[in-house]
Amino acid sequence: MEQNPFAQSSSQSVPPTHDKKKVYISILIIAILMFGIFYIVRQFGEQRNRRIKEDMIQRLGEQQDVSVSTKVEMINRINEGNSSLPTEQETVEARTTKEELIKRLK
């Protein structure tokens, strides 16, 4: 009689199920590892954002053609989380407004 290699024989045993305690422990370990990875990635992201902010503030301080009040406003925008520096258009508008105020005062 030919044996079918794909048929399961009744003598084969099903692998034993895991103990519930072991399953809970392994789930707990996986959860702790995932939390640790998430925490590390978040720390690297915050560190990167902090470096970007410091670099933006340093570059802003090096600009000579921007008034102090405009620099203070830009630094406040950076620290609030709106870390985009003003566009060239906004900088030009701030300069023209300043020039208009100076003309009015004279």
One Martini backbone bead per residue (centre of mass of N, CA, C, O) as a GRO file, in nm:
protein
  106
    1MET     BB    1   0.095   0.038   0.024
    2GLU     BB    2   0.063   0.364  -0.033
    3GLN     BB    3   0.204   0.662   0.077
    4ASN     BB    4   0.107   0.972   0.176
    5PRO     BB    5   0.307   1.249   0.236
    6PHE     BB    6   0.060   1.461   0.302
    7ALA     BB    7  -0.041   1.285   0.512
    8GLN     BB    8  -0.146   1.258   0.829
    9SER     BB    9  -0.057   1.100   1.095
   10SER     BB   10  -0.176   0.985   1.400
   11SER     BB   11   0.118   0.980   1.538
   12GLN     BB   12   0.128   1.266   1.520
   13SER     BB   13   0.203   1.544   1.704
   14VAL     BB   14   0.104   1.815   1.849
   15PRO     BB   15   0.220   2.087   1.946
   16PRO     BB   16   0.257   2.234   2.223
   17THR     BB   17   0.129   2.456   2.410
   18HIS     BB   18   0.170   2.737   2.556
   19ASP     BB   19   0.226   2.888   2.825
   20LYS     BB   20   0.071   3.158   2.952
   21LYS     BB   21   0.309   3.285   3.100
   22LYS     BB   22   0.502   3.295   2.857
   23VAL     BB   23   0.327   3.472   2.679
   24TYR     BB   24   0.310   3.721   2.866
   25ILE     BB   25   0.614   3.767   2.886
   26SER     BB   26   0.668   3.807   2.581
   27ILE     BB   27   0.475   4.047   2.547
   28LEU     BB   28   0.615   4.228   2.754
   29ILE     BB   29   0.891   4.237   2.618
   30ILE     BB   30   0.796   4.356   2.349
   31ALA     BB   31   0.673   4.616   2.469
   32ILE     BB   32   0.934   4.723   2.596
   33LEU     BB   33   1.100   4.736   2.335
   34MET     BB   34   0.912   4.928   2.181
   35PHE     BB   35   0.927   5.159   2.383
   36GLY     BB   36   1.234   5.198   2.367
   37ILE     BB   37   1.248   5.265   2.067
   38PHE     BB   38   1.058   5.506   2.074
   39TYR     BB   39   1.222   5.676   2.277
   40ILE     BB   40   1.485   5.696   2.115
   41VAL     BB   41   1.368   5.828   1.862
   42ARG     BB   42   1.256   6.078   2.008
   43GLN     BB   43   1.528   6.184   2.115
   44PHE     BB   44   1.659   6.225   1.840
   45GLY     BB   45   1.447   6.425   1.734
   46GLU     BB   46   1.484   6.642   1.954
   47GLN     BB   47   1.784   6.688   1.906
   48ARG     BB   48   1.758   6.778   1.614
   49ASN     BB   49   1.568   7.021   1.664
   50ARG     BB   50   1.758   7.174   1.852
   51ARG     BB   51   1.987   7.210   1.645
   52ILE     BB   52   1.821   7.365   1.437
   53LYS     BB   53   1.746   7.604   1.616
   54GLU     BB   54   2.034   7.694   1.685
   55ASP     BB   55   2.117   7.743   1.391
   56MET     BB   56   1.902   7.955   1.322
   57ILE     BB   57   1.983   8.159   1.540
   58GLN     BB   58   2.273   8.197   1.448
   59ARG     BB   59   2.210   8.296   1.158
   60LEU     BB   60   2.040   8.536   1.254
   61GLY     BB   61   2.275   8.681   1.411
   62GLU     BB   62   2.456   8.721   1.139
   63GLN     BB   63   2.263   8.919   1.042
   64GLN     BB   64   2.278   9.268   0.941
   65ASP     BB   65   1.987   9.361   0.783
   66VAL     BB   66   1.843   9.311   1.062
   67SER     BB   67   1.651   9.386   1.302
   68VAL     BB   68   1.603   9.332   1.632
   69SER     BB   69   1.295   9.293   1.633
   70THR     BB   70   1.295   9.081   1.408
   71LYS     BB   71   1.475   8.879   1.554
   72VAL     BB   72   1.292   8.836   1.797
   73GLU     BB   73   1.050   8.734   1.636
   74MET     BB   74   1.197   8.491   1.508
   75ILE     BB   75   1.281   8.353   1.773
   76ASN     BB   76   0.992   8.311   1.874
   77ARG     BB   77   0.903   8.133   1.638
   78ILE     BB   78   1.108   7.910   1.687
   79ASN     BB   79   1.029   7.846   1.993
   80GLU     BB   80   0.718   7.777   1.926
   81GLY     BB   81   0.762   7.582   1.646
   82ASN     BB   82   0.781   7.794   1.413
   83SER     BB   83   1.067   7.714   1.233
   84SER     BB   84   1.017   7.912   1.013
   85LEU     BB   85   1.156   8.120   0.833
   86PRO     BB   86   1.134   8.390   0.687
   87THR     BB   87   1.081   8.509   0.409
   88GLU     BB   88   1.192   8.727   0.187
   89GLN     BB   89   0.931   8.889   0.178
   90GLU     BB   90   0.907   8.940   0.486
   91THR     BB   91   1.177   9.089   0.510
   92VAL     BB   92   1.113   9.318   0.312
   93GLU     BB   93   0.860   9.420   0.460
   94ALA     BB   94   1.008   9.492   0.723
   95ARG     BB   95   1.200   9.699   0.597
   96THR     BB   96   0.988   9.892   0.472
   97THR     BB   97   0.844   9.956   0.734
   98LYS     BB   98   1.087  10.080   0.872
   99GLU     BB   99   1.138  10.303   0.660
  100GLU     BB  100   0.859  10.438   0.690
  101LEU     BB  101   0.889  10.512   0.989
  102ILE     BB  102   1.137  10.690   0.958
  103LYS     BB  103   1.008  10.897   0.763
  104ARG     BB  104   0.777  10.984   0.959
  105LEU     BB  105   0.970  11.086   1.191
  106LYS     BB  106   1.113  11.314   1.001
   0.00000   0.00000   0.00000
